[in-house]
XYZ file of C-alpha atoms in Angstrom:
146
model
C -47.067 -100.002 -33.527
C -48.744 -98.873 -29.794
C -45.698 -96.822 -29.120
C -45.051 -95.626 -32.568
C -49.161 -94.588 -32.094
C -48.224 -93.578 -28.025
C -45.544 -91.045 -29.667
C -47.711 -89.663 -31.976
C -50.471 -88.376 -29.421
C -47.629 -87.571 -27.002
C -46.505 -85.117 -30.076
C -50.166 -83.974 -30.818
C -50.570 -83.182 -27.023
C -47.406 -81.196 -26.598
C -48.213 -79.444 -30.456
C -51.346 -78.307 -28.633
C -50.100 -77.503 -26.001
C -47.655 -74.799 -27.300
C -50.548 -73.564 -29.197
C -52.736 -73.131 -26.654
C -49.358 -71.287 -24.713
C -48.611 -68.840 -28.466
C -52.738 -68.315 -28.577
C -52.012 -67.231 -24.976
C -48.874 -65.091 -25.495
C -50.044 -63.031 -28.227
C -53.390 -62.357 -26.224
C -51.421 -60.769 -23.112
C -48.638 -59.184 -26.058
C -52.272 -57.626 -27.534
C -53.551 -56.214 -24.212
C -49.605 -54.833 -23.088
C -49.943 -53.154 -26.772
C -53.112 -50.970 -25.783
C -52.519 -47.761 -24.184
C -52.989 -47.426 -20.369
C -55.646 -45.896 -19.178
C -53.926 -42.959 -17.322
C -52.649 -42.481 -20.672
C -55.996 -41.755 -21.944
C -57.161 -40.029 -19.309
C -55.170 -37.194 -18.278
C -53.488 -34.625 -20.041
C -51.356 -31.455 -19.286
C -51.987 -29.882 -22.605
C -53.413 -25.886 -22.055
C -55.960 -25.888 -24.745
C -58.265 -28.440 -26.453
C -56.791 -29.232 -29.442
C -53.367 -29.843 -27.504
C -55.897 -32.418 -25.260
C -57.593 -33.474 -28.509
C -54.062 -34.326 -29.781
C -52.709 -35.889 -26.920
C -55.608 -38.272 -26.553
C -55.529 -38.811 -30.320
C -51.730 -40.444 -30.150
C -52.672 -42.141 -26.253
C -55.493 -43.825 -28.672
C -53.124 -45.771 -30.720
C -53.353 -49.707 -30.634
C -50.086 -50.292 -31.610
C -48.802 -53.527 -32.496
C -52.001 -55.278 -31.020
C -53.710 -56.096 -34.063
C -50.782 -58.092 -34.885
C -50.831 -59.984 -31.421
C -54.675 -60.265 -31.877
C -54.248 -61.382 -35.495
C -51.275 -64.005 -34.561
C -53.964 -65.046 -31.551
C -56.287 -65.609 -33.760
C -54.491 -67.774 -36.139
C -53.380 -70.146 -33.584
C -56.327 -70.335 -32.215
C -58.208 -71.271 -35.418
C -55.283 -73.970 -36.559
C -55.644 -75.032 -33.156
C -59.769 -75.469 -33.241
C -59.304 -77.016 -37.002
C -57.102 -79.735 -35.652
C -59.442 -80.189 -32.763
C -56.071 -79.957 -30.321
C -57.986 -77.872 -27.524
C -59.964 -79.716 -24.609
C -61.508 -76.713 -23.887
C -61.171 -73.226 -25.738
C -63.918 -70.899 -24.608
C -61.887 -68.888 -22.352
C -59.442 -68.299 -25.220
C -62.752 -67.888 -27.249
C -64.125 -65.169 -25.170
C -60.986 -63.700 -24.478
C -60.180 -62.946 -28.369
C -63.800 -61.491 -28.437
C -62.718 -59.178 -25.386
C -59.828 -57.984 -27.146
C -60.901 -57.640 -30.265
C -63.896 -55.646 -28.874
C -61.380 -53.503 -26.922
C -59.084 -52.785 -29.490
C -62.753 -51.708 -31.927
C -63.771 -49.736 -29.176
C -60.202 -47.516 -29.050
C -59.850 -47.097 -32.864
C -63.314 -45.635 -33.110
C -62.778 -43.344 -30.016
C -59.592 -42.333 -32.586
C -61.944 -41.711 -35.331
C -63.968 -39.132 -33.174
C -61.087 -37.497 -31.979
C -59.658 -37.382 -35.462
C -62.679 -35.917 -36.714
C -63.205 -33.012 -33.553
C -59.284 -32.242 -34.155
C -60.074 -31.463 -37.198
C -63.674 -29.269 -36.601
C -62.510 -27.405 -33.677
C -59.833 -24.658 -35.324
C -62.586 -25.156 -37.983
C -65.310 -24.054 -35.471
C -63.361 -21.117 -33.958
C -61.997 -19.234 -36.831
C -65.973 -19.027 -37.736
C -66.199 -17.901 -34.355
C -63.744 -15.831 -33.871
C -64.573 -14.847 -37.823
C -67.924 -14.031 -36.776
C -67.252 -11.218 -34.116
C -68.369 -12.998 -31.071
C -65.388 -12.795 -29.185
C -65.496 -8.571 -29.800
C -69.760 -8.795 -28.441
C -68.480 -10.546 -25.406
C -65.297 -8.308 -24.618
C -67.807 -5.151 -25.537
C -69.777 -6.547 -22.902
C -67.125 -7.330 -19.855
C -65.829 -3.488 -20.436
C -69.605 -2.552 -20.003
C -69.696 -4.468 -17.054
C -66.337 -2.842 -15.616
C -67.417 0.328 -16.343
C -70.422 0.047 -14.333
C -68.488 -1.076 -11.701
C -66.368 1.865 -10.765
């Protein structure tokens, strides 16, 4: 019955070990998913809302919710069954990417929401006549000049 007991912790051990390795997998899948940060950060577009846009689609988290979410459930089976010696650093690392990929999808909100306002904001403008008072005012300017 020992061995029969020996092969059934051998088989818990090596269960939770391949969970710790999937938690582990689908945290660095997660974190390959986000954009870079180049991506986010530069742009070649000649007007705002071709750098609003841009930014808008580098600010997609692609497929890591999914890793996160598949981390997550391993994670949990894997702290229900007690089969981790020690599972803060998976712990905080979850928090870390869950955090990261809140952080990105709000950013996408605002953008969202100033891609939409800002051909808003200058038809009113331009609607409004204050492009004409400022061109009045450079020929006024050039005038004066010669």
């Amino acid at each position: 019955m020992s061995q029969a007991t020996f092969g059934d912790d051998e088989l818990f051990g090596e269960a939770a070990n391949e969970m710790r390795e999937d938690v582990e997998s689908s945290l660095a899948a997660g974190w390959d998913a986000l954009p870079a940060a180049d991506d986010v950060w530069e742009t070649d577009a000649d007007n705002v809302l071709g750098v609003l846009n841009g930014l808008n689609s580098a600010l997609d988290v692609g497929d890591a919710e999914d890793h996160l979410r598949d981390a997550k459930k391993w994670f949990t089976m894997g702290e229900r069954a007690d089969a981790f010696e020690d599972a803060d650093d998976l712990e905080a690392e979850i928090a870390d990417l869950e955090e990261a990929i809140e952080d990105i999808s709000e950013a996408s909100e605002q953008v969202s929401d100033l891609t939409s306002t800002i051909p808003t904001l200058r038809g009113t403008l331009e609607d409004s006549g204050v492009d004409d008072a400022d061109d009045e005012g450079d020929d006024e300017a050039d005038e004066a000049d010669e």
